[in-house]
Coordinates of N, CA and C in Angstrom, one line a residue:
M6 N -47.5 12.7 22.4 CA -47.3 12.9 21.0 C -48.3 13.9 20.4
S7 N -47.8 14.7 19.5 CA -48.7 15.7 19.0 C -48.6 15.7 17.5
D8 N -49.7 16.0 16.8 CA -49.8 16.0 15.3 C -50.3 17.4 14.8
E9 N -49.9 18.5 15.6 CA -50.4 19.8 15.2 C -49.7 20.2 13.9
R10 N -50.4 20.9 13.1 CA -49.9 21.3 11.8 C -50.2 22.8 11.5
H11 N -49.3 23.4 10.7 CA -49.5 24.8 10.4 C -50.2 24.9 9.0
T12 N -50.8 26.1 8.7 CA -51.4 26.3 7.4 C -50.4 26.4 6.3
D13 N -50.6 25.7 5.3 CA -49.7 25.8 4.1 C -50.6 25.5 2.9
N14 N -50.9 26.6 2.1 CA -51.8 26.4 1.0 C -51.1 26.2 -0.3
T15 N -49.8 25.7 -0.3 CA -49.1 25.4 -1.5 C -48.7 24.0 -1.6
D16 N -48.9 23.3 -2.7 CA -48.6 21.9 -2.8 C -47.1 21.9 -3.2
N17 N -46.4 20.8 -2.7 CA -44.9 20.7 -2.9 C -44.6 19.5 -3.8
T18 N -45.5 19.1 -4.7 CA -45.3 18.0 -5.5 C -44.4 18.5 -6.7
D19 N -43.8 17.5 -7.4 CA -42.9 17.7 -8.5 C -43.6 18.4 -9.7
N20 N -44.9 18.4 -9.7 CA -45.6 18.8 -10.9 C -45.9 20.3 -10.9
G21 N -45.3 21.1 -10.0 CA -45.5 22.5 -10.0 C -46.2 23.0 -8.7
Q22 N -46.2 24.3 -8.5 CA -46.8 24.9 -7.3 C -48.2 25.2 -7.7
V23 N -49.1 24.4 -7.2 CA -50.6 24.6 -7.5 C -51.3 24.9 -6.2
P24 N -52.0 26.0 -6.2 CA -52.7 26.4 -5.0 C -53.7 25.3 -4.6
T25 N -53.8 25.1 -3.3 CA -54.8 24.2 -2.8 C -55.6 24.8 -1.7
P26 N -56.7 25.5 -2.1 CA -57.5 26.3 -1.2 C -58.0 25.3 -0.1
R27 N -58.1 25.9 1.1 CA -58.6 25.1 2.3 C -59.3 26.0 3.2
D28 N -60.1 25.4 4.1 CA -60.7 26.2 5.1 C -59.7 26.4 6.2
D29 N -59.1 27.6 6.1 CA -57.9 27.9 7.0 C -58.3 28.0 8.5
S30 N -59.5 28.1 8.8 CA -59.9 28.1 10.2 C -59.7 26.7 10.8
G31 N -59.8 25.7 10.0 CA -59.5 24.3 10.6 C -60.5 24.0 11.6
E32 N -60.1 23.1 12.5 CA -60.9 22.6 13.6 C -60.2 22.9 14.9
V33 N -60.6 23.9 15.7 CA -59.9 24.2 16.9 C -60.5 23.2 18.0
I34 N -59.6 22.4 18.6 CA -60.0 21.4 19.5 C -59.5 21.6 20.9
G35 N -58.7 22.7 21.1 CA -58.3 23.0 22.5 C -57.3 24.1 22.5
V36 N -56.9 24.5 23.7 CA -55.9 25.6 24.0 C -54.9 25.0 25.0
R37 N -53.6 25.2 24.6 CA -52.5 24.7 25.5 C -51.8 25.9 26.1
K38 N -51.4 25.8 27.3 CA -50.7 26.8 28.0 C -49.4 26.3 28.5
G39 N -48.3 27.1 28.3 CA -47.0 26.6 28.7 C -46.4 25.7 27.6
M40 N -45.1 25.3 27.8 CA -44.4 24.5 26.8 C -44.9 23.0 26.8
F41 N -45.1 22.5 28.0 CA -45.4 21.1 28.1 C -46.7 20.7 28.7
G42 N -47.5 21.8 28.9 CA -48.9 21.5 29.5 C -48.8 21.3 31.0
A43 N -47.7 21.5 31.7 CA -47.6 21.3 33.1 C -48.3 22.4 33.8
N44 N -48.9 22.1 34.9 CA -49.6 23.1 35.8 C -49.0 23.2 37.2
N45 N -49.4 24.1 37.9 CA -49.0 24.3 39.3 C -47.5 24.4 39.5
G46 N -46.9 25.1 38.6 CA -45.5 25.4 38.8 C -44.5 24.3 38.2
G47 N -45.0 23.4 37.5 CA -44.2 22.3 37.0 C -43.5 22.6 35.7
D48 N -43.8 23.7 35.1 CA -43.2 24.1 33.8 C -41.9 24.8 34.1
T49 N -40.7 24.1 33.8 CA -39.4 24.7 34.0 C -38.8 25.2 32.7
S50 N -39.6 25.3 31.7 CA -39.0 25.7 30.4 C -38.8 27.2 30.2
G51 N -39.5 28.0 31.0 CA -39.4 29.4 30.8 C -40.5 30.0 29.9
Y52 N -41.4 29.1 29.4 CA -42.4 29.4 28.5 C -43.8 29.2 29.2
G53 N -43.9 29.5 30.5 CA -45.1 29.2 31.2 C -46.3 30.1 30.7
G54 N -45.9 31.3 30.1 CA -47.0 32.2 29.7 C -47.4 31.9 28.2
L55 N -46.9 30.9 27.6 CA -47.2 30.6 26.2 C -48.6 30.1 26.1
V56 N -49.4 30.6 25.2 CA -50.8 30.1 24.9 C -50.9 29.8 23.5
R57 N -51.3 28.6 23.2 CA -51.4 28.1 21.8 C -52.8 27.4 21.6
T58 N -53.4 27.6 20.5 CA -54.6 26.9 20.1 C -54.1 25.6 19.4
V59 N -54.9 24.5 19.6 CA -54.6 23.2 19.0 C -55.6 23.1 17.8
T60 N -55.2 23.2 16.6 CA -56.0 23.2 15.5 C -55.7 22.0 14.5
L61 N -56.7 21.3 14.1 CA -56.6 20.2 13.1 C -56.9 20.8 11.8
P62 N -56.2 20.5 10.7 CA -56.4 21.1 9.4 C -57.9 20.8 8.9
G63 N -58.5 21.8 8.3 CA -59.8 21.6 7.7 C -59.7 20.9 6.3
A64 N -60.8 20.5 5.7 CA -60.8 19.9 4.5 C -60.3 20.8 3.4
T65 N -59.5 20.2 2.4 CA -59.0 20.9 1.3 C -60.0 20.8 0.1
S66 N -60.1 21.9 -0.6 CA -61.0 21.9 -1.8 C -60.1 21.7 -3.0
R67 N -60.7 21.2 -4.1 CA -59.9 21.0 -5.3 C -59.6 22.3 -6.0
P68 N -58.5 22.3 -6.8 CA -57.6 21.2 -7.1 C -56.6 21.0 -6.0
Y69 N -56.2 19.8 -5.7 CA -55.3 19.4 -4.7 C -53.8 19.7 -5.2
G70 N -53.6 19.6 -6.5 CA -52.3 19.8 -7.1 C -51.6 18.5 -7.5
G71 N -50.9 18.6 -8.6 CA -50.0 17.5 -9.0 C -50.8 16.2 -9.1
W72 N -50.2 15.1 -8.7 CA -50.8 13.8 -8.8 C -51.9 13.5 -7.7
F73 N -52.0 14.4 -6.8 CA -53.0 14.2 -5.7 C -54.4 14.1 -6.2
D74 N -54.8 14.9 -7.3 CA -56.1 14.8 -7.9 C -56.3 13.5 -8.6
E75 N -55.2 13.0 -9.2 CA -55.3 11.7 -9.9 C -55.6 10.6 -8.9
V76 N -54.9 10.6 -7.8 CA -55.1 9.5 -6.8 C -56.5 9.6 -6.2
A77 N -57.0 10.8 -5.9 CA -58.3 11.0 -5.3 C -59.4 10.6 -6.2
D78 N -59.3 11.0 -7.5 CA -60.3 10.6 -8.5 C -60.3 9.1 -8.7
E79 N -59.2 8.4 -8.7 CA -59.1 7.0 -8.9 C -59.7 6.3 -7.7
L80 N -59.4 6.7 -6.5 CA -59.9 6.1 -5.3 C -61.4 6.2 -5.2
E81 N -61.9 7.4 -5.5 CA -63.4 7.7 -5.4 C -64.1 6.8 -6.5
G82 N -63.5 6.8 -7.7 CA -64.1 6.0 -8.8 C -64.1 4.5 -8.5
A83 N -63.0 4.0 -7.9 CA -62.9 2.6 -7.6 C -63.9 2.2 -6.5
L84 N -64.1 3.1 -5.5 CA -65.1 2.8 -4.4 C -66.5 2.8 -5.0
E85 N -66.8 3.7 -5.9 CA -68.1 3.8 -6.4 C -68.5 2.6 -7.2
E86 N -67.5 1.9 -7.8 CA -67.8 0.7 -8.6 C -68.0 -0.5 -7.7
Q87 N -67.7 -0.5 -6.4 CA -67.8 -1.6 -5.6 C -69.2 -1.8 -5.1
D88 N -69.5 -3.0 -4.7 CA -70.9 -3.4 -4.2 C -70.7 -4.1 -2.9
P89 N -71.2 -3.7 -1.7 CA -72.0 -2.5 -1.6 C -71.2 -1.2 -1.7
L90 N -71.9 -0.1 -2.1 CA -71.2 1.2 -2.2 C -71.0 1.7 -0.8
P91 N -69.7 2.0 -0.5 CA -69.4 2.6 0.8 C -70.1 4.0 0.9
D92 N -70.7 4.2 2.1 CA -71.4 5.4 2.3 C -70.5 6.3 3.2
N93 N -70.1 7.4 2.6 CA -69.2 8.3 3.3 C -67.9 7.7 3.8
A94 N -67.3 6.8 3.0 CA -66.1 6.1 3.4 C -65.0 7.2 3.6
I95 N -64.9 8.1 2.7 CA -63.9 9.2 2.9 C -64.6 10.4 3.5
E96 N -64.2 10.7 4.8 CA -64.9 11.7 5.5 C -64.4 13.1 5.0
K97 N -63.1 13.2 4.8 CA -62.6 14.5 4.2 C -61.2 14.2 3.7
T98 N -60.8 15.1 2.8 CA -59.4 15.0 2.2 C -58.7 16.2 2.5
V99 N -57.4 16.0 3.0 CA -56.6 17.2 3.4 C -55.3 17.2 2.8
V100 N -54.9 18.3 2.2 CA -53.5 18.5 1.7 C -52.9 19.5 2.6
D101 N -51.8 19.0 3.3 CA -51.2 19.9 4.3 C -49.7 19.5 4.4
R102 N -48.9 20.5 4.4 CA -47.4 20.3 4.4 C -46.9 19.4 3.3
G103 N -47.6 19.5 2.1 CA -47.2 18.7 1.0 C -47.6 17.3 1.1
E104 N -48.5 16.9 2.0 CA -48.9 15.5 2.1 C -50.4 15.4 1.8
L105 N -50.8 14.3 1.3 CA -52.2 14.0 1.0 C -52.7 13.0 2.0
T106 N -53.8 13.4 2.7 CA -54.3 12.5 3.7 C -55.8 12.3 3.5
F107 N -56.2 11.1 3.5 CA -57.7 10.7 3.4 C -58.1 10.3 4.8
F108 N -59.1 11.1 5.3 CA -59.7 10.7 6.6 C -60.8 9.7 6.3
V109 N -60.7 8.5 6.9 CA -61.6 7.4 6.5 C -62.4 7.0 7.7
A110 N -63.7 6.7 7.4 CA -64.6 6.2 8.5 C -64.1 4.8 8.8
R111 N -64.0 4.5 10.1 CA -63.4 3.3 10.6 C -64.0 2.0 10.0
E112 N -65.4 2.1 9.9 CA -66.0 0.9 9.4 C -65.7 0.5 7.9
H113 N -65.1 1.5 7.2 CA -64.7 1.3 5.8 C -63.2 1.2 5.6
L114 N -62.5 1.2 6.7 CA -61.0 1.2 6.6 C -60.4 0.1 5.8
V115 N -60.9 -1.1 6.1 CA -60.3 -2.3 5.4 C -60.6 -2.2 3.9
Q116 N -61.8 -1.9 3.5 CA -62.2 -1.8 2.1 C -61.4 -0.7 1.4
V117 N -61.2 0.4 2.0 CA -60.5 1.5 1.4 C -59.0 1.1 1.2
A118 N -58.4 0.5 2.3 CA -57.0 0.0 2.2 C -56.8 -1.0 1.1
R119 N -57.7 -2.0 1.0 CA -57.6 -3.0 0.0 C -57.7 -2.4 -1.4
T120 N -58.6 -1.4 -1.6 CA -58.8 -0.7 -2.9 C -57.5 0.0 -3.2
L121 N -56.9 0.7 -2.3 CA -55.6 1.4 -2.5 C -54.5 0.4 -2.9
R122 N -54.5 -0.7 -2.3 CA -53.5 -1.7 -2.6 C -53.7 -2.4 -4.0
D123 N -54.9 -2.7 -4.3 CA -55.2 -3.6 -5.5 C -55.5 -2.9 -6.8
D124 N -56.0 -1.7 -6.7 CA -56.3 -1.0 -8.0 C -55.1 -0.7 -8.8
P125 N -55.1 -1.1 -10.1 CA -53.8 -0.9 -10.9 C -53.4 0.5 -11.0
A126 N -54.3 1.5 -10.9 CA -53.9 2.9 -11.0 C -53.4 3.5 -9.7
L127 N -53.6 2.7 -8.6 CA -53.2 3.2 -7.3 C -52.0 2.4 -6.8
R128 N -52.1 1.1 -6.6 CA -51.0 0.2 -6.2 C -50.2 0.7 -5.1
F129 N -50.9 1.0 -3.9 CA -50.1 1.3 -2.7 C -49.9 0.0 -2.0
E130 N -48.8 -0.6 -2.4 CA -48.5 -2.0 -2.0 C -48.0 -2.1 -0.6
L131 N -47.4 -1.0 0.0 CA -46.7 -1.1 1.2 C -47.3 -0.1 2.3
C132 N -47.6 -0.6 3.5 CA -47.9 0.2 4.6 C -46.7 0.2 5.5
T133 N -46.2 1.4 5.8 CA -45.0 1.4 6.6 C -45.3 1.5 8.1
G134 N -46.5 1.3 8.5 CA -46.9 1.3 9.9 C -48.0 2.1 10.2
V135 N -48.4 2.0 11.5 CA -49.6 2.8 12.0 C -49.1 3.4 13.3
S136 N -49.4 4.7 13.5 CA -49.1 5.5 14.7 C -50.3 6.0 15.4
G137 N -50.3 6.1 16.7 CA -51.4 6.6 17.4 C -51.2 8.0 17.8
V138 N -52.3 8.7 17.9 CA -52.3 10.1 18.4 C -53.5 10.2 19.3
H139 N -53.4 11.0 20.4 CA -54.5 11.2 21.4 C -54.8 12.6 21.5
Y140 N -55.9 13.1 21.0 CA -56.4 14.4 21.2 C -57.5 14.5 22.2
L141 N -57.2 14.9 23.4 CA -58.2 15.0 24.4 C -59.3 15.9 24.1
G142 N -59.0 17.0 23.3 CA -60.1 18.0 23.0 C -60.9 17.6 21.8
D143 N -60.6 16.6 21.1 CA -61.3 16.2 19.9 C -62.5 15.3 20.3
K144 N -63.5 15.8 20.9 CA -64.5 15.1 21.6 C -65.3 14.1 20.6
G145 N -65.4 12.9 21.0 CA -66.1 11.9 20.2 C -65.1 11.2 19.3
R146 N -63.9 11.6 19.1 CA -62.9 11.0 18.2 C -61.5 11.3 18.8
E147 N -61.4 11.0 20.1 CA -60.1 11.4 20.7 C -58.9 10.6 20.2
L148 N -59.1 9.4 19.9 CA -58.0 8.5 19.4 C -57.9 8.5 17.9
H149 N -56.7 8.7 17.4 CA -56.5 8.7 16.0 C -55.4 7.6 15.6
A150 N -55.6 6.9 14.5 CA -54.6 6.0 14.0 C -54.2 6.6 12.6
V151 N -52.9 6.7 12.4 CA -52.4 7.3 11.2 C -51.5 6.3 10.4
Y152 N -51.9 6.0 9.2 CA -51.2 5.0 8.3 C -50.5 5.8 7.2
H153 N -49.2 5.3 6.9 CA -48.5 5.8 5.8 C -48.4 4.7 4.7
L154 N -49.0 5.0 3.5 CA -49.0 4.0 2.5 C -48.1 4.5 1.3
R155 N -47.3 3.6 0.8 CA -46.3 3.9 -0.2 C -46.6 3.0 -1.5
S156 N -46.6 3.7 -2.6 CA -46.8 3.0 -3.9 C -45.4 2.8 -4.5
L157 N -44.9 1.5 -4.5 CA -43.6 1.3 -5.1 C -43.7 1.3 -6.6
T158 N -44.9 1.0 -7.1 CA -45.1 1.1 -8.6 C -45.0 2.5 -9.1
H159 N -45.7 3.4 -8.4 CA -45.8 4.8 -8.9 C -44.9 5.8 -8.2
G160 N -44.2 5.3 -7.1 CA -43.4 6.2 -6.4 C -44.1 7.3 -5.7
R161 N -45.2 7.0 -4.9 CA -46.0 7.9 -4.3 C -46.2 7.6 -2.8
L162 N -46.5 8.6 -2.0 CA -46.8 8.4 -0.6 C -48.0 9.1 -0.1
I163 N -48.9 8.5 0.5 CA -50.1 9.1 1.1 C -50.3 8.7 2.5
R164 N -51.3 9.3 3.1 CA -51.6 9.0 4.5 C -53.1 8.7 4.6
L165 N -53.5 7.7 5.5 CA -54.8 7.5 5.9 C -54.9 7.8 7.4
E166 N -56.1 8.4 7.8 CA -56.3 8.7 9.2 C -57.7 8.3 9.6
V167 N -57.7 7.6 10.8 CA -59.0 7.0 11.3 C -59.1 7.5 12.7
S168 N -60.3 7.7 13.2 CA -60.5 8.1 14.5 C -61.6 7.2 15.2
A169 N -61.4 7.2 16.6 CA -62.4 6.5 17.4 C -62.5 7.2 18.8
P170 N -63.6 7.1 19.4 CA -63.7 7.8 20.7 C -63.0 7.0 21.8
D171 N -62.7 7.7 22.9 CA -62.1 7.0 24.1 C -63.0 5.9 24.6
S172 N -64.3 6.2 24.5 CA -65.3 5.2 25.1 C -65.5 4.0 24.2
D173 N -65.0 4.0 23.0 CA -65.2 2.9 22.1 C -63.9 2.8 21.2
P174 N -62.8 2.4 21.7 CA -61.5 2.5 21.0 C -61.2 1.4 20.0
H175 N -62.2 1.1 19.2 CA -62.1 -0.1 18.2 C -61.9 0.4 16.8
I176 N -60.9 -0.2 16.2 CA -60.6 0.1 14.7 C -60.3 -1.3 14.1
P177 N -60.7 -1.5 12.9 CA -60.5 -2.8 12.2 C -59.0 -3.0 12.0
S178 N -58.5 -4.2 12.1 CA -57.1 -4.5 11.9 C -56.8 -4.5 10.4
L179 N -55.6 -4.0 10.0 CA -55.3 -4.1 8.5 C -54.2 -5.2 8.3
V180 N -54.0 -6.1 9.2 CA -53.0 -7.2 9.1 C -53.4 -8.0 7.9
A181 N -54.7 -8.3 7.6 CA -55.0 -9.1 6.5 C -54.7 -8.4 5.1
V182 N -54.6 -7.1 5.1 CA -54.3 -6.4 3.9 C -52.8 -6.1 3.8
Y183 N -52.2 -5.7 5.0 CA -50.8 -5.4 5.1 C -50.2 -6.2 6.2
P184 N -49.7 -7.4 6.0 CA -49.3 -8.3 7.1 C -48.2 -7.6 8.0
A185 N -47.4 -6.8 7.5 CA -46.3 -6.2 8.3 C -46.9 -5.2 9.4
N186 N -48.2 -4.9 9.3 CA -48.8 -4.1 10.4 C -49.0 -4.8 11.7
D187 N -48.7 -6.2 11.7 CA -48.9 -7.0 12.9 C -48.2 -6.3 14.1
W188 N -47.0 -6.0 14.0 CA -46.2 -5.5 15.1 C -46.6 -4.0 15.4
H189 N -46.8 -3.3 14.4 CA -47.2 -1.9 14.6 C -48.5 -1.7 15.3
E190 N -49.5 -2.5 15.0 CA -50.8 -2.5 15.6 C -50.6 -2.9 17.1
R191 N -49.8 -3.8 17.4 CA -49.5 -4.2 18.8 C -48.9 -3.1 19.6
E192 N -48.0 -2.4 19.0 CA -47.3 -1.3 19.7 C -48.3 -0.2 19.9
T193 N -49.2 0.2 18.9 CA -50.2 1.2 19.1 C -51.2 0.8 20.1
Y194 N -51.6 -0.4 20.2 CA -52.5 -0.9 21.2 C -51.8 -0.8 22.6
D195 N -50.5 -1.2 22.7 CA -49.8 -1.1 23.9 C -49.7 0.3 24.5
F196 N -49.4 1.3 23.7 CA -49.2 2.6 24.2 C -50.5 3.5 24.2
F197 N -51.4 3.2 23.3 CA -52.6 4.1 23.2 C -53.9 3.4 23.6
G198 N -53.9 2.1 23.6 CA -55.2 1.4 24.0 C -56.1 1.3 22.8
L199 N -55.7 1.5 21.6 CA -56.5 1.3 20.4 C -56.7 -0.2 20.2
I200 N -57.9 -0.7 20.1 CA -58.1 -2.1 19.9 C -58.4 -2.4 18.4
F201 N -57.5 -3.2 17.8 CA -57.6 -3.5 16.4 C -58.3 -4.8 16.2
D202 N -59.6 -4.7 15.9 CA -60.4 -5.9 15.8 C -60.0 -6.7 14.6
G203 N -59.8 -8.0 14.9 CA -59.4 -9.0 13.9 C -57.9 -9.2 13.9
H204 N -57.2 -8.5 14.8 CA -55.7 -8.8 14.8 C -55.5 -10.2 15.4
P205 N -54.5 -10.9 14.8 CA -54.3 -12.3 15.2 C -53.8 -12.5 16.6
A206 N -53.1 -11.6 17.2 CA -52.6 -11.8 18.6 C -52.3 -10.4 19.2
L207 N -53.4 -9.7 19.6 CA -53.3 -8.3 20.0 C -52.9 -8.4 21.5
T208 N -51.5 -8.4 21.8 CA -51.0 -8.4 23.1 C -50.0 -7.3 23.2
R209 N -49.6 -6.9 24.4 CA -48.6 -5.9 24.6 C -47.2 -6.3 24.0
I210 N -46.5 -5.3 23.5 CA -45.2 -5.6 22.9 C -44.0 -5.0 23.5
M211 N -44.3 -3.9 24.3 CA -43.2 -3.2 25.0 C -43.4 -3.2 26.5
M212 N -44.6 -2.9 27.0 CA -44.9 -2.8 28.4 C -45.1 -4.2 29.0
P213 N -44.9 -4.5 30.3 CA -45.3 -5.8 30.9 C -46.7 -6.1 30.7
D214 N -47.0 -7.4 30.6 CA -48.4 -7.8 30.4 C -49.4 -7.3 31.4
D215 N -48.9 -7.1 32.7 CA -49.9 -6.7 33.7 C -49.8 -5.2 33.9
W216 N -49.2 -4.4 33.0 CA -49.2 -2.9 33.1 C -50.6 -2.3 33.0
Q217 N -50.8 -1.4 33.9 CA -52.1 -0.7 33.9 C -52.1 0.6 33.1
G218 N -53.0 0.7 32.2 CA -53.1 2.0 31.4 C -52.2 2.0 30.2
F219 N -52.3 3.1 29.5 CA -51.6 3.3 28.2 C -50.7 4.5 28.2
P220 N -49.4 4.3 28.3 CA -48.5 5.4 28.7 C -48.5 6.6 27.7
Q221 N -48.9 6.5 26.5 CA -48.8 7.7 25.6 C -50.1 8.4 25.4
R222 N -51.1 8.0 26.2 CA -52.3 8.8 26.2 C -52.1 10.1 26.9
K223 N -52.7 11.2 26.5 CA -52.6 12.5 27.1 C -53.1 12.6 28.5
D224 N -54.0 11.7 28.9 CA -54.5 11.7 30.2 C -53.8 10.7 31.2
Y225 N -52.7 10.1 30.7 CA -51.9 9.2 31.5 C -51.0 10.1 32.5
P226 N -50.9 9.7 33.7 CA -50.2 10.6 34.7 C -48.7 10.7 34.4
L227 N -48.2 11.9 34.5 CA -46.8 12.1 34.3 C -46.0 11.9 35.6
G228 N -45.0 11.0 35.6 CA -44.2 10.7 36.7 C -45.0 10.0 37.8
G229 N -44.4 10.0 39.0 CA -45.1 9.4 40.1 C -45.0 7.9 40.2
I230 N -44.2 7.3 39.3 CA -44.0 5.9 39.2 C -42.6 5.5 39.5
A231 N -42.4 4.8 40.6 CA -41.0 4.3 41.0 C -40.5 3.3 40.0
V232 N -39.2 3.2 39.8 CA -38.6 2.3 38.8 C -37.8 1.3 39.6
E233 N -38.0 0.0 39.3 CA -37.1 -1.0 39.9 C -36.1 -1.4 38.9
Y234 N -34.8 -1.3 39.3 CA -33.7 -1.6 38.3 C -32.7 -2.5 38.9
K235 N -32.8 -3.8 38.5 CA -31.9 -4.8 39.0 C -31.9 -4.8 40.6
G236 N -33.0 -4.8 41.1 CA -33.2 -4.9 42.6 C -33.1 -3.6 43.3
A237 N -32.6 -2.5 42.6 CA -32.6 -1.2 43.3 C -33.9 -0.5 43.0
Q238 N -34.2 0.4 43.9 CA -35.4 1.2 43.8 C -35.1 2.6 43.5
I239 N -35.5 3.1 42.4 CA -35.3 4.5 42.0 C -36.5 5.3 42.3
P240 N -36.5 6.4 43.1 CA -37.7 7.1 43.4 C -38.4 7.6 42.2
A241 N -39.7 7.8 42.3 CA -40.5 8.4 41.2 C -40.0 9.8 40.9
P242 N -40.2 10.2 39.6 CA -39.8 11.5 39.2 C -40.2 12.7 40.0
D243 N -41.5 12.6 40.5 CA -42.0 13.7 41.3 C -41.4 13.8 42.7
Q244 N -40.6 12.7 43.1 CA -39.9 12.7 44.4 C -38.4 13.0 44.2
R245 N -38.0 13.0 43.0 CA -36.5 13.2 42.7 C -36.2 14.7 42.5
R246 N -37.2 15.5 42.2 CA -36.9 16.9 41.8 C -38.0 17.8 42.3
S247 N -37.6 18.9 42.8 CA -38.6 19.9 43.2 C -38.6 21.1 42.2
Y248 N -39.8 21.6 42.0 CA -39.9 22.7 41.0 C -40.2 24.0 41.8
S249 N -39.5 25.0 41.4 CA -39.6 26.3 42.1 C -40.6 27.2 41.4

């Protein structure tokens, strides 16, 4: 799974085209070669010579444009009024591809989410789920969890993003704030190995209980696993096809 984004310095909200200056250099976290990252002759796409940098968007400077500034101001103000005052709860704010994303320190995730849900001027009552992303080159924060929050009251959609290192893949569960996240957190745990602390029953949801590893991590081996199908044995992918 990839979450690469292109530079877009124009906001697409209904309130007009407002420039949103940003550090266009972003954060370069790696270089990919070929279409699928396959090495040693495994790329059959015809794009084996393709070289691409993997860049995460940099922080956006104000004005964000449209109602984005209103939401950011209200969230920052609401957090400042709370006791204890969150220290660096919002690590950075990014406007990219017409979306507003708050990068949140994981220790403050629950507090930020509850504020977004309960503040009358925000009212993001619905979380439509959490997705995992694995950036091998983003050292010290390789695992990302991405949440989409929707305000039914105000008709708005924002994103929260939280990171954790491979060596400590713990993120607080949001089930107490958004109960529908129960199944989504289990799926993200199943495929990416993110551990949602406080989840009521964090078990696999798709893979067998005794499955080793997390299949959607970028360091998970491709192929090489035989499949048993109703008693028949299907050879592993690397034994079914040869690459020239």
